Amino acid sequence: MITLNAVTKLYNEGRPNEFAALHEIDLTLARGAMSVLRGPSGSGKTTLLSILACMARPTSGRVSIDGEIVSGLPERFLTELRRTTFGFVFQRFNLVRGLTALENVMLPTVPLGADYGQTRDRAMARLEALGLADKAAMPIEHLSGGEAQRTAIARALINDPPILIADEPTANLDTALAEKFLAILAEERAAGRTVILTSHDPRIWEAEGVDRIVTLRDGRIVEGATGEGAITEGAV
Amino acid sequence: MMIWARRQRALADYTLAALSRRKGKNIALVAIFSLVVFALSSAMFFAAALRHETTQVLRNAPEIVVQKLIMGRQDLIPGDVVDTIAGFRGVTSAKGRLWGYYYDRIDGANYTVMVPDDPALIPAVGHVAVGEGVPRARGLAWEGAPLFLSRYEGDLKRFDVDRTFTRDSALMTADLVLMNPQDFRAFFDIPEGLYTDVVATVRNQNEVATIVTKASNALPQMRFVTRADIERTYQKLFDWREGLLVVLAGAGLLAFAIFAAEKASGLSAEEAREIGILKAVGWDTRDVIAMKMWEGGLVSLGAFLIGTVAGFAHVFLFDGALFAPVLRGWAVIYPDFALTPHIDGVQLMTLGLLTVVPYMAATVVPVWRTASGDPDAVMR
């Protein structure tokens, strides 16, 4: 369970261009559920997702995972948490150009000191499961949008994290690819993985398997804050 | 340990992939870096080898050279002074020498003309032994070609060349002309019983300073030059020339420093984004720094190796062709000789401190600054 208490995030703090991306957010997301954060551009979805995934720290407030407060942890513990708990699919995929699909998928395993052969096999298996086995040796810039996204998913799942997070996953995909992506997410959710998405794409909100929708506007939750339509803890 | 080694291997693999991604930029970087190391190492190796060579050659030189000064200028020494010097306690032998410089109007070169100390080396009357630079300057291409020298009176004197010294001793012998004492006196018009200077050897090296002090008091019009003085003068001369070259190479070093400072001032948006991605997928700040150290290490040590080997080859295989005129001097007869390879750890460490260390710092510091932020902030 991920819980946010009174989380506020300010950018450019103390400067004339300071602005608040999030105001006093209180939110609890259950394990094993597929939750969608929706809202217009600039509503704070991506910032909230970054804080949930421990990639940004709140300016004030508290983030806890399974009851343990993580927002005040030193950087090295947050790294460990990111490595073991979260898999993140970025809006623009954020794959490293010049590397092959396989090398990109293996990136999260580099600091682990894992056996190269085993890691490679695992990465190949992920790519195969997503229909990208024949693209493994291809530099990332030669892949189509859908292929790049599936590579990003494979990378997010390589360390088998319990929580998969995706930021605007269908923003750059056509309908067919978006449906394919949603099917993958449904599979992951069915496999017991927690899935958290941001989207302003109705195809996502209306997709089968979405357990909860939280609506944001101007950095505040305007709908779904208290578990309306949510899967309660332990229900999955 | 196993995990650490595998982690380092994975980081090195990633680094190699990263380097090959920016092939053009990295090749240019290594080329410039190597060039700077090459210039610096050439200057340092050359000067150090010259200093080493000088020390080796001077090892057999006499401990004390005595010159007579009149109004601050050198004059001929009477033979009785030789006996006086030989009589000082601690002096094992004293000998009058005949030597001087000869300006050759034909080729504009200066020769060092002397009567050798070693009787075995003294040529017969009418004959000379010459350094390899003399026939080179005169264009005496064939063996046994006579050497005609013009006396101050204007008449020509013919000498048959008995022997030409080899390149091995060229540092000291390139411009040398060895003569018989009789020829020398006749050629320069020096009366019997007078010498150009006196050389003395001593029993105990540690007493040189004491003997010189006592002798200076007894013979105040004489100047006593010790072997250490001569060596120091040579070293200073080479130090000065090396400094000159290092200043020239410094221009390259400055350009390199500007490049390094520019690099240290911040990462490009692409590099920062990549670090953000790595952190987001679970890399620690230390992992990112380790990877960048691999990258900086491969570039800087690679360039250091290339530059140093090229500098070594330039100095010791190609006789320092690019810098030789500056380091050897601008004389018409500059020595044509092969330096004995001589490198020490201090030289390599100095080179490394001047090149590898600044580059590594310029690589790691901005990465550390960037990587210590939250991934989200870095990617933004």
Coordinates of C-alpha atoms in Angstrom, one line a residue:
Chain A
M1 CA 0.0 0.0 0.0
I2 CA 1.4 3.4 -0.9
T3 CA 0.1 6.3 1.2
L4 CA 0.6 10.0 0.7
N5 CA -0.1 12.4 3.5
A6 CA -0.4 16.1 2.9
V7 CA 2.1 16.0 0.1
T8 CA 3.0 19.3 -1.5
K9 CA 5.6 19.8 -4.2
L10 CA 7.0 23.2 -5.0
Y11 CA 9.3 23.8 -8.0
N12 CA 11.8 26.7 -8.0
E13 CA 11.2 27.1 -4.3
G14 CA 12.0 30.6 -3.0
R15 CA 12.4 32.1 -6.5
P16 CA 10.1 34.5 -8.2
N17 CA 9.0 31.7 -10.6
E18 CA 8.1 29.3 -7.7
F19 CA 5.0 27.3 -8.4
A20 CA 3.2 24.5 -6.6
A21 CA 2.7 21.3 -8.7
L22 CA 0.9 19.5 -5.9
H23 CA -1.1 20.9 -2.9
E24 CA -1.6 18.9 0.3
I25 CA -2.3 15.6 -1.5
D26 CA -3.7 12.7 0.6
L27 CA -4.0 9.4 -1.2
T28 CA -3.8 5.7 -0.6
L29 CA -3.2 3.2 -3.4
A30 CA -3.8 -0.4 -2.7
R31 CA -1.5 -3.2 -3.7
G32 CA -2.4 -5.4 -6.7
A33 CA -4.8 -2.8 -8.1
M34 CA -4.6 -0.9 -11.4
S35 CA -5.0 2.8 -10.6
V36 CA -5.2 5.6 -13.0
L37 CA -4.3 9.3 -12.3
R38 CA -6.1 11.5 -14.8
G39 CA -6.3 15.2 -15.4
P40 CA -5.5 17.8 -17.9
S41 CA -1.9 18.8 -18.7
G42 CA -0.3 20.7 -15.8
S43 CA -2.6 19.1 -13.3
G44 CA 0.3 17.5 -11.4
K45 CA -0.1 13.8 -12.6
T46 CA 3.6 13.3 -13.6
T47 CA 4.8 15.0 -10.5
L48 CA 2.6 12.8 -8.3
L49 CA 3.8 9.7 -10.2
S50 CA 7.5 10.8 -9.6
I51 CA 6.8 11.1 -5.9
L52 CA 5.1 7.8 -5.8
A53 CA 8.0 6.1 -7.5
C54 CA 10.5 7.8 -5.2
M55 CA 12.1 9.7 -8.1
A56 CA 11.3 13.1 -6.5
R57 CA 10.9 14.2 -2.9
P58 CA 7.9 16.1 -1.7
T59 CA 8.6 19.6 -0.5
S60 CA 6.4 18.8 2.5
G61 CA 4.2 15.9 3.6
R62 CA 4.9 12.2 3.8
V63 CA 5.1 9.2 1.5
S64 CA 5.0 5.7 3.0
I65 CA 5.1 2.3 1.4
D66 CA 3.6 -0.6 3.4
G67 CA 3.6 1.6 6.5
E68 CA 7.2 2.6 6.2
I69 CA 7.9 6.3 5.7
V70 CA 10.2 6.6 2.7
S71 CA 10.1 10.4 1.8
G72 CA 12.8 11.2 4.3
L73 CA 15.2 8.3 3.4
P74 CA 18.7 9.1 2.2
E75 CA 19.4 8.8 -1.5
R76 CA 21.0 5.4 -1.3
F77 CA 18.0 3.8 0.3
L78 CA 15.7 5.4 -2.2
T79 CA 17.8 4.0 -5.0
E80 CA 17.5 0.6 -3.5
L81 CA 13.7 1.1 -3.3
R82 CA 13.5 2.2 -6.9
R83 CA 15.6 -0.8 -7.9
T84 CA 13.6 -3.4 -6.0
T85 CA 10.1 -2.0 -5.8
F86 CA 9.3 0.0 -9.0
G87 CA 9.4 -0.4 -12.7
F88 CA 8.8 2.9 -14.5
V89 CA 7.7 3.4 -18.1
F90 CA 8.2 7.0 -19.0
Q91 CA 6.0 9.0 -21.3
R92 CA 8.8 9.4 -23.9
F93 CA 10.2 6.0 -22.9
N94 CA 13.5 7.5 -21.9
L95 CA 15.5 4.7 -23.5
V96 CA 19.3 5.3 -23.9
R97 CA 20.0 6.1 -27.5
G98 CA 22.8 4.2 -29.2
L99 CA 22.2 1.1 -27.1
T100 CA 20.4 -1.9 -28.4
A101 CA 16.9 -2.9 -27.2
L102 CA 18.6 -5.7 -25.2
E103 CA 21.2 -3.4 -23.6
N104 CA 18.4 -1.0 -22.6
V105 CA 16.4 -3.8 -21.0
M106 CA 19.5 -4.9 -19.1
L107 CA 20.3 -1.4 -17.8
P108 CA 18.6 -1.8 -14.4
T109 CA 20.6 -4.9 -13.7
V110 CA 24.1 -3.4 -14.2
P111 CA 24.6 -2.2 -10.6
L112 CA 23.4 -5.5 -9.2
G113 CA 26.5 -7.4 -10.2
A114 CA 24.3 -10.2 -11.4
D115 CA 25.6 -13.0 -13.7
Y116 CA 25.7 -11.6 -17.2
G117 CA 24.5 -14.8 -18.9
Q118 CA 21.5 -15.2 -16.6
T119 CA 20.6 -11.5 -16.9
R120 CA 20.8 -11.6 -20.6
D121 CA 18.6 -14.7 -20.7
R122 CA 16.1 -12.9 -18.5
A123 CA 16.1 -9.8 -20.6
M124 CA 15.7 -11.9 -23.8
A125 CA 12.7 -13.7 -22.2
R126 CA 11.1 -10.3 -21.4
L127 CA 11.6 -9.1 -24.9
E128 CA 10.3 -12.4 -26.3
A129 CA 7.2 -12.2 -24.2
L130 CA 6.6 -8.7 -25.6
G131 CA 7.2 -9.9 -29.2
L132 CA 10.5 -8.1 -29.6
A133 CA 13.0 -11.1 -29.7
D134 CA 14.0 -10.2 -33.3
K135 CA 14.6 -6.6 -32.3
A136 CA 16.9 -7.3 -29.4
A137 CA 20.1 -6.4 -31.2
M138 CA 18.7 -3.3 -32.9
P139 CA 19.7 0.2 -31.7
I140 CA 16.8 1.8 -30.0
E141 CA 16.5 4.7 -32.5
H142 CA 15.6 2.2 -35.2
L143 CA 12.5 0.9 -33.3
S144 CA 9.0 2.1 -34.0
G145 CA 7.1 3.9 -31.2
G146 CA 5.2 0.7 -30.2
E147 CA 8.4 -1.3 -30.1
A148 CA 10.2 1.3 -28.1
Q149 CA 7.4 1.4 -25.6
R150 CA 7.4 -2.4 -25.3
T151 CA 11.2 -2.2 -24.8
A152 CA 10.6 0.3 -22.0
I153 CA 8.1 -2.1 -20.4
A154 CA 10.6 -4.9 -20.6
R155 CA 13.2 -2.7 -19.0
A156 CA 10.7 -1.7 -16.2
L157 CA 10.0 -5.4 -15.5
I158 CA 13.5 -6.9 -15.7
N159 CA 14.0 -6.8 -12.0
D160 CA 10.5 -8.1 -11.4
P161 CA 9.3 -5.2 -9.3
P162 CA 6.0 -5.5 -7.5
I163 CA 4.8 -2.0 -8.7
L164 CA 4.7 -1.0 -12.4
I165 CA 4.3 2.7 -13.0
A166 CA 3.6 4.3 -16.4
D167 CA 3.4 7.9 -17.3
E168 CA 1.0 8.7 -20.2
P169 CA 1.7 5.4 -21.8
T170 CA -0.7 5.8 -24.7
A171 CA 0.1 9.4 -25.6
N172 CA 2.4 8.4 -28.5
L173 CA 0.5 5.3 -29.6
D174 CA -2.2 4.7 -32.2
T175 CA -5.3 2.8 -31.2
A176 CA -4.1 -0.7 -32.1
L177 CA -0.8 -0.2 -30.1
A178 CA -2.7 1.4 -27.2
E179 CA -5.0 -1.6 -27.0
K180 CA -2.0 -3.9 -27.1
F181 CA -0.4 -2.0 -24.3
L182 CA -3.5 -2.1 -22.2
A183 CA -3.6 -5.9 -22.7
I184 CA -0.1 -6.1 -21.4
L185 CA -1.0 -4.1 -18.4
A186 CA -4.0 -6.3 -17.7
E187 CA -1.8 -9.3 -17.8
E188 CA 0.6 -7.8 -15.3
R189 CA -2.2 -6.8 -13.0
A190 CA -3.6 -10.3 -13.3
A191 CA -0.2 -11.6 -12.3
G192 CA -0.5 -9.7 -9.1
R193 CA 1.5 -6.6 -10.0
T194 CA 0.4 -3.2 -8.8
V195 CA -0.1 -0.9 -11.8
I196 CA -0.2 2.9 -11.5
L197 CA -0.8 5.0 -14.6
T198 CA -1.3 8.6 -15.5
S199 CA -3.4 9.4 -18.5
H200 CA -5.8 11.9 -20.0
D201 CA -6.7 9.2 -22.6
P202 CA -10.3 8.0 -22.2
R203 CA -9.3 4.6 -23.6
I204 CA -7.3 4.1 -20.5
W205 CA -10.0 5.2 -18.0
E206 CA -12.5 3.0 -19.7
A207 CA -10.3 0.0 -20.1
E208 CA -11.1 -3.3 -18.5
G209 CA -9.1 -4.0 -15.4
V210 CA -8.8 -0.4 -14.1
D211 CA -9.7 -0.5 -10.5
R212 CA -9.5 3.1 -9.5
I213 CA -9.4 6.5 -11.1
V214 CA -8.1 9.5 -9.3
T215 CA -8.7 12.9 -10.9
L216 CA -6.4 15.8 -10.5
R217 CA -6.7 19.4 -11.3
D218 CA -4.3 22.2 -10.6
G219 CA -2.3 20.0 -8.2
R220 CA -5.3 18.9 -6.2
I221 CA -7.3 15.7 -6.2
V222 CA -10.8 16.5 -7.2
E223 CA -12.2 13.0 -7.4
G224 CA -11.3 9.6 -6.1
A225 CA -9.2 10.7 -3.2
T226 CA -10.7 8.6 -0.5
G227 CA -11.0 5.3 -2.3
E228 CA -14.1 5.8 -4.3
G229 CA -14.1 2.8 -6.6
A230 CA -10.9 1.6 -5.1
I231 CA -9.9 -1.9 -4.3
T232 CA -9.4 -2.1 -0.7
E233 CA -6.2 -3.5 0.7
G234 CA -6.1 -7.3 0.6
A235 CA -8.9 -7.6 -1.8
V236 CA -6.8 -8.7 -4.6
Chain B
M1 CA 34.1 -9.9 -4.3
M2 CA 32.5 -11.8 -7.2
I3 CA 29.5 -9.5 -7.2
W4 CA 31.9 -6.4 -7.2
A5 CA 33.9 -7.8 -10.1
R6 CA 30.8 -8.6 -12.1
R7 CA 29.4 -5.1 -11.3
Q8 CA 32.7 -3.5 -12.5
R9 CA 32.6 -5.7 -15.6
A10 CA 29.0 -4.6 -16.3
L11 CA 29.9 -1.0 -15.8
A12 CA 33.0 -1.3 -18.1
D13 CA 30.8 -2.9 -20.7
Y14 CA 28.3 -0.1 -20.5
T15 CA 31.1 2.4 -20.6
L16 CA 32.5 0.9 -23.8
A17 CA 29.1 1.0 -25.3
A18 CA 28.7 4.6 -24.2
L19 CA 32.1 5.5 -25.7
S20 CA 31.3 3.8 -29.0
R21 CA 28.0 5.7 -29.2
R22 CA 29.9 9.0 -29.3
K23 CA 32.8 7.6 -31.4
G24 CA 33.7 10.8 -33.3
K25 CA 33.7 13.0 -30.3
N26 CA 35.7 10.6 -28.2
I27 CA 38.3 9.9 -31.0
A28 CA 38.8 13.7 -31.4
L29 CA 39.1 14.0 -27.6
V30 CA 41.7 11.2 -27.3
A31 CA 43.6 12.7 -30.3
I32 CA 43.8 16.1 -28.7
F33 CA 44.6 14.7 -25.3
S34 CA 47.3 12.4 -26.8
L35 CA 48.8 15.4 -28.6
V36 CA 49.1 17.3 -25.4
V37 CA 50.7 14.4 -23.6
F38 CA 53.0 13.8 -26.6
A39 CA 54.3 17.4 -26.5
L40 CA 54.8 17.4 -22.7
S41 CA 56.4 13.9 -22.6
S42 CA 58.7 14.7 -25.5
A43 CA 60.0 17.8 -23.8
M44 CA 60.4 16.0 -20.5
F45 CA 62.0 12.8 -21.8
F46 CA 64.3 14.8 -24.1
A47 CA 65.6 17.1 -21.4
A48 CA 65.8 14.3 -18.8
A49 CA 67.8 12.1 -21.2
L50 CA 70.1 15.0 -22.0
R51 CA 70.6 15.6 -18.3
H52 CA 71.3 11.9 -17.7
E53 CA 73.7 11.8 -20.7
T54 CA 75.5 14.8 -19.4
T55 CA 75.8 13.3 -15.9
Q56 CA 77.2 10.1 -17.4
V57 CA 79.7 12.0 -19.6
L58 CA 80.9 14.3 -16.8
R59 CA 81.4 11.3 -14.5
N60 CA 84.9 11.0 -16.0
A61 CA 85.7 14.7 -16.1
P62 CA 88.3 16.2 -13.7
E63 CA 87.0 17.3 -10.3
I64 CA 88.6 20.8 -10.6
V65 CA 89.3 23.1 -13.6
V66 CA 91.5 26.1 -12.9
Q67 CA 91.4 29.2 -15.1
K68 CA 93.4 32.4 -14.8
L69 CA 91.4 35.6 -14.9
I70 CA 92.7 39.1 -15.7
M71 CA 90.2 41.9 -15.4
G72 CA 87.5 39.3 -15.4
R73 CA 88.6 37.7 -18.6
Q74 CA 90.3 34.4 -19.1
D75 CA 94.0 34.4 -19.8
L76 CA 96.8 31.8 -20.4
I77 CA 98.2 30.1 -17.3
P78 CA 102.0 29.8 -16.8
G79 CA 103.3 26.2 -16.2
D80 CA 104.5 26.9 -12.7
V81 CA 100.9 27.3 -11.5
V82 CA 100.4 23.7 -12.5
D83 CA 103.1 22.7 -10.0
T84 CA 101.7 24.9 -7.3
I85 CA 98.2 23.3 -7.7
A86 CA 99.7 19.8 -7.7
G87 CA 101.3 20.7 -4.4
F88 CA 98.1 21.3 -2.6
R89 CA 97.2 18.7 0.0
G90 CA 94.6 16.3 -1.3
V91 CA 95.4 17.0 -5.0
T92 CA 96.6 13.8 -6.7
S93 CA 97.4 15.3 -10.0
A94 CA 97.4 18.6 -11.9
K95 CA 97.8 19.1 -15.6
G96 CA 98.0 22.0 -18.0
R97 CA 95.4 21.8 -20.8
L98 CA 95.4 23.3 -24.2
W99 CA 92.0 24.0 -25.7
G100 CA 89.9 26.7 -27.2
Y101 CA 87.3 27.5 -29.8
Y102 CA 87.8 28.0 -33.5
Y103 CA 85.3 29.9 -35.6
D104 CA 85.3 28.4 -39.1
R105 CA 84.4 31.1 -41.6
I106 CA 83.7 28.6 -44.3
D107 CA 80.7 27.0 -42.7
G108 CA 80.0 29.5 -39.8
A109 CA 80.5 26.8 -37.2
N110 CA 82.4 26.9 -34.0
Y111 CA 84.7 24.0 -33.2
T112 CA 86.1 23.0 -29.9
V113 CA 89.8 22.4 -30.5
M114 CA 91.8 20.7 -27.8
V115 CA 94.8 18.5 -27.0
P116 CA 93.4 15.4 -25.3
D117 CA 94.5 14.5 -21.7
D118 CA 94.8 10.9 -22.7
P119 CA 98.2 10.4 -24.5
A120 CA 96.7 7.5 -26.4
L121 CA 94.2 9.9 -28.1
I122 CA 96.8 12.5 -29.1
P123 CA 97.1 12.5 -32.9
A124 CA 100.4 12.6 -34.7
V125 CA 101.7 16.0 -35.8
G126 CA 99.7 17.2 -38.8
H127 CA 96.8 15.0 -37.9
V128 CA 93.5 15.5 -36.1
A129 CA 90.7 13.5 -34.7
V130 CA 87.3 15.1 -35.2
G131 CA 83.7 14.8 -33.9
E132 CA 81.1 13.6 -36.4
G133 CA 79.7 17.2 -36.7
V134 CA 82.9 18.6 -38.2
P135 CA 83.0 16.6 -41.5
R136 CA 79.2 17.0 -41.6
A137 CA 79.5 20.8 -41.4
R138 CA 82.4 20.9 -43.8
G139 CA 80.8 18.4 -46.2
L140 CA 83.8 16.1 -46.0
A141 CA 82.0 13.1 -47.2
W142 CA 84.8 10.6 -47.8
E143 CA 87.1 8.9 -45.4
G144 CA 90.6 10.4 -45.2
A145 CA 89.5 13.8 -46.5
P146 CA 92.0 16.5 -45.3
L147 CA 90.7 19.3 -43.1
F148 CA 92.0 22.8 -44.0
L149 CA 91.8 25.3 -41.2
S150 CA 92.7 29.0 -41.6
R151 CA 95.0 30.4 -39.0
Y152 CA 94.5 33.9 -37.7
E153 CA 97.2 35.2 -39.9
G154 CA 95.1 34.0 -42.8
D155 CA 97.3 31.1 -44.1
L156 CA 95.7 27.7 -44.4
K157 CA 96.9 24.7 -42.4
R158 CA 96.2 21.2 -43.6
F159 CA 95.4 18.4 -41.2
D160 CA 94.8 14.8 -42.1
V161 CA 91.8 13.4 -40.3
D162 CA 92.9 10.2 -38.4
R163 CA 89.6 9.4 -36.8
T164 CA 86.0 10.5 -36.5
F165 CA 84.2 10.0 -33.2
T166 CA 81.1 7.9 -33.3
R167 CA 77.5 9.1 -32.7
D168 CA 77.5 7.5 -29.3
S169 CA 79.6 10.2 -27.8
A170 CA 78.2 13.0 -30.0
L171 CA 76.7 15.0 -27.2
M172 CA 80.3 15.9 -26.1
T173 CA 82.3 15.3 -29.2
A174 CA 80.2 16.6 -32.1
D175 CA 82.2 19.8 -32.6
L176 CA 85.5 18.5 -31.3
V177 CA 88.9 18.7 -33.1
L178 CA 91.7 16.9 -31.3
M179 CA 95.2 18.1 -32.1
N180 CA 98.8 17.4 -31.2
P181 CA 100.1 20.0 -28.6
Q182 CA 102.8 21.1 -31.1
D183 CA 100.1 21.8 -33.8
F184 CA 97.9 23.5 -31.3
R185 CA 100.6 25.9 -30.1
A186 CA 101.6 26.6 -33.7
F187 CA 98.1 27.0 -34.9
F188 CA 97.0 29.4 -32.1
D189 CA 100.4 30.9 -31.6
I190 CA 100.7 29.9 -27.9
P191 CA 104.2 29.9 -26.5
E192 CA 105.7 26.9 -24.7
G193 CA 105.0 26.8 -21.0
L194 CA 101.6 28.4 -21.2
Y195 CA 98.3 26.6 -20.9
T196 CA 94.7 27.6 -21.4
D197 CA 93.6 26.1 -18.1
V198 CA 94.6 23.5 -15.5
V199 CA 92.7 20.4 -14.5
A200 CA 93.2 18.7 -11.1
T201 CA 92.0 15.5 -9.6
V202 CA 91.6 14.9 -5.9
R203 CA 92.0 12.0 -3.6
N204 CA 88.7 12.4 -1.8
Q205 CA 85.6 13.7 -3.6
N206 CA 84.3 15.1 -0.3
E207 CA 87.3 17.4 0.0
V208 CA 86.8 19.2 -3.2
A209 CA 85.1 22.2 -1.6
T210 CA 87.9 22.5 1.1
I211 CA 90.7 22.2 -1.5
V212 CA 89.0 24.9 -3.7
T213 CA 88.7 27.2 -0.7
K214 CA 92.3 26.8 0.3
A215 CA 93.6 27.1 -3.3
S216 CA 91.5 30.2 -4.0
N217 CA 93.1 31.9 -1.0
A218 CA 96.6 30.9 -2.2
L219 CA 95.9 31.8 -5.8
P220 CA 93.4 34.7 -5.8
Q221 CA 93.7 35.5 -9.5
M222 CA 92.6 32.0 -10.4
R223 CA 89.0 30.8 -10.8
F224 CA 88.3 27.2 -9.7
V225 CA 85.4 25.5 -11.4
T226 CA 84.4 22.1 -10.0
R227 CA 82.8 19.2 -11.8
A228 CA 79.6 19.9 -9.9
D229 CA 79.6 23.5 -11.1
I230 CA 79.9 22.3 -14.7
E231 CA 77.1 19.8 -14.2
R232 CA 74.9 22.3 -12.6
T233 CA 75.4 24.7 -15.5
Y234 CA 74.5 22.1 -18.0
Q235 CA 71.5 21.1 -16.0
K236 CA 70.3 24.7 -15.7
L237 CA 70.8 25.1 -19.4
F238 CA 68.6 22.1 -20.1
D239 CA 66.1 23.1 -17.4
W240 CA 65.8 26.5 -19.1
R241 CA 65.3 24.9 -22.5
E242 CA 62.9 22.4 -21.2
G243 CA 61.0 25.2 -19.5
L244 CA 60.8 27.0 -22.9
L245 CA 59.4 23.9 -24.5
V246 CA 57.0 23.3 -21.6
V247 CA 55.8 26.8 -22.0
L248 CA 55.1 26.1 -25.7
A249 CA 53.4 22.8 -24.8
G250 CA 51.7 24.9 -22.2
A251 CA 49.7 26.6 -24.9
G252 CA 48.3 23.2 -25.7
L253 CA 47.8 22.4 -22.1
L254 CA 45.9 25.7 -21.6
A255 CA 43.6 24.8 -24.5
F256 CA 43.1 21.5 -22.8
A257 CA 42.5 23.1 -19.5
I258 CA 39.9 25.4 -21.0
F259 CA 38.2 22.3 -22.5
A260 CA 38.4 20.5 -19.2
A261 CA 37.0 23.6 -17.3
E262 CA 34.2 23.8 -19.8
K263 CA 33.5 20.2 -19.3
A264 CA 33.6 20.6 -15.5
S265 CA 31.2 23.5 -15.6
G266 CA 28.3 21.2 -16.5
L267 CA 27.0 18.3 -18.5
S268 CA 25.2 18.6 -21.8
A269 CA 21.4 18.2 -21.6
E270 CA 21.8 14.7 -23.3
E271 CA 24.4 13.6 -20.7
A272 CA 22.3 14.9 -17.8
R273 CA 19.2 13.2 -19.2
E274 CA 21.1 9.9 -19.5
I275 CA 22.2 10.1 -15.9
G276 CA 18.6 10.8 -14.9
I277 CA 17.4 7.7 -16.7
L278 CA 20.1 5.6 -15.1
K279 CA 19.1 6.8 -11.7
A280 CA 15.5 6.3 -12.4
V281 CA 16.1 2.6 -13.4
G282 CA 17.9 2.0 -10.1
W283 CA 21.5 3.2 -10.5
D284 CA 23.0 4.7 -7.4
T285 CA 25.0 8.0 -7.5
R286 CA 28.1 5.8 -6.9
D287 CA 27.2 3.6 -9.8
V288 CA 27.0 6.6 -12.1
I289 CA 30.3 8.0 -10.8
A290 CA 32.0 4.6 -11.2
M291 CA 30.7 4.4 -14.8
K292 CA 32.0 7.9 -15.5
M293 CA 35.3 7.0 -13.9
W294 CA 35.6 4.1 -16.2
E295 CA 34.9 6.4 -19.1
G296 CA 37.3 9.1 -18.0
G297 CA 39.9 6.5 -17.1
L298 CA 39.7 4.8 -20.5
V299 CA 39.9 8.1 -22.3
S300 CA 42.6 9.7 -20.2
L301 CA 44.7 6.6 -19.6
G302 CA 44.4 5.6 -23.3
A303 CA 45.5 9.1 -24.4
F304 CA 48.2 9.1 -21.7
L305 CA 49.5 5.8 -23.0
I306 CA 49.4 6.8 -26.7
G307 CA 51.0 10.2 -25.9
T308 CA 53.7 8.8 -23.7
V309 CA 54.6 6.0 -26.1
A310 CA 54.6 8.5 -29.0
G311 CA 56.7 10.9 -27.0
F312 CA 59.2 8.0 -26.1
A313 CA 59.4 7.0 -29.8
H314 CA 59.8 10.6 -30.9
V315 CA 62.7 11.2 -28.5
F316 CA 64.5 7.9 -28.5
L317 CA 63.7 6.5 -31.9
F318 CA 63.5 9.6 -34.0
D319 CA 66.0 11.6 -32.0
G320 CA 63.4 14.2 -30.9
A321 CA 63.2 15.6 -34.5
L322 CA 60.6 18.2 -33.6
F323 CA 62.2 19.6 -30.5
A324 CA 65.8 18.9 -31.0
P325 CA 66.9 22.3 -32.2
V326 CA 65.4 24.0 -29.1
L327 CA 66.7 21.5 -26.6
R328 CA 70.2 20.9 -28.1
G329 CA 70.8 24.5 -29.0
W330 CA 70.9 26.5 -32.2
A331 CA 74.6 26.0 -33.1
V332 CA 75.5 25.2 -36.7
I333 CA 77.0 21.9 -35.4
Y334 CA 74.4 20.5 -33.2
P335 CA 75.2 17.0 -32.0
D336 CA 73.7 14.1 -34.1
F337 CA 73.4 11.4 -31.5
A338 CA 71.0 8.8 -30.2
L339 CA 69.9 9.4 -26.6
T340 CA 69.9 6.5 -24.2
P341 CA 66.3 5.8 -23.1
H342 CA 66.0 7.0 -19.6
I343 CA 62.6 7.5 -17.9
D344 CA 61.8 7.6 -14.2
G345 CA 58.7 7.3 -12.2
V346 CA 58.7 11.0 -11.2
Q347 CA 58.5 12.0 -14.8
L348 CA 55.5 9.7 -15.5
M349 CA 53.8 10.9 -12.3
T350 CA 54.3 14.5 -13.2
L351 CA 52.8 13.9 -16.7
G352 CA 49.9 12.1 -15.1
L353 CA 49.3 14.9 -12.6
L354 CA 49.3 17.4 -15.4
T355 CA 47.0 15.5 -17.7
V356 CA 45.1 12.5 -16.3
V357 CA 44.2 14.0 -12.9
P358 CA 42.6 17.3 -14.2
Y359 CA 40.7 15.4 -16.8
M360 CA 39.4 12.8 -14.3
A361 CA 38.4 15.7 -12.0
A362 CA 36.7 17.5 -14.9
T363 CA 34.8 14.4 -15.7
V364 CA 33.7 13.2 -12.3
V365 CA 32.9 16.5 -10.5
P366 CA 30.0 17.6 -12.8
V367 CA 28.7 14.0 -12.9
W368 CA 28.7 13.8 -9.1
R369 CA 26.9 17.2 -8.9
T370 CA 24.3 16.0 -11.4
A371 CA 23.9 12.5 -10.1
S372 CA 23.4 13.5 -6.5
G373 CA 20.0 15.1 -7.4
D374 CA 16.7 13.3 -7.6
P375 CA 16.2 11.5 -11.0
D376 CA 13.1 13.5 -11.7
A377 CA 15.0 16.8 -11.2
V378 CA 18.0 15.6 -13.3
M379 CA 15.8 14.6 -16.2
R380 CA 13.9 17.9 -16.1

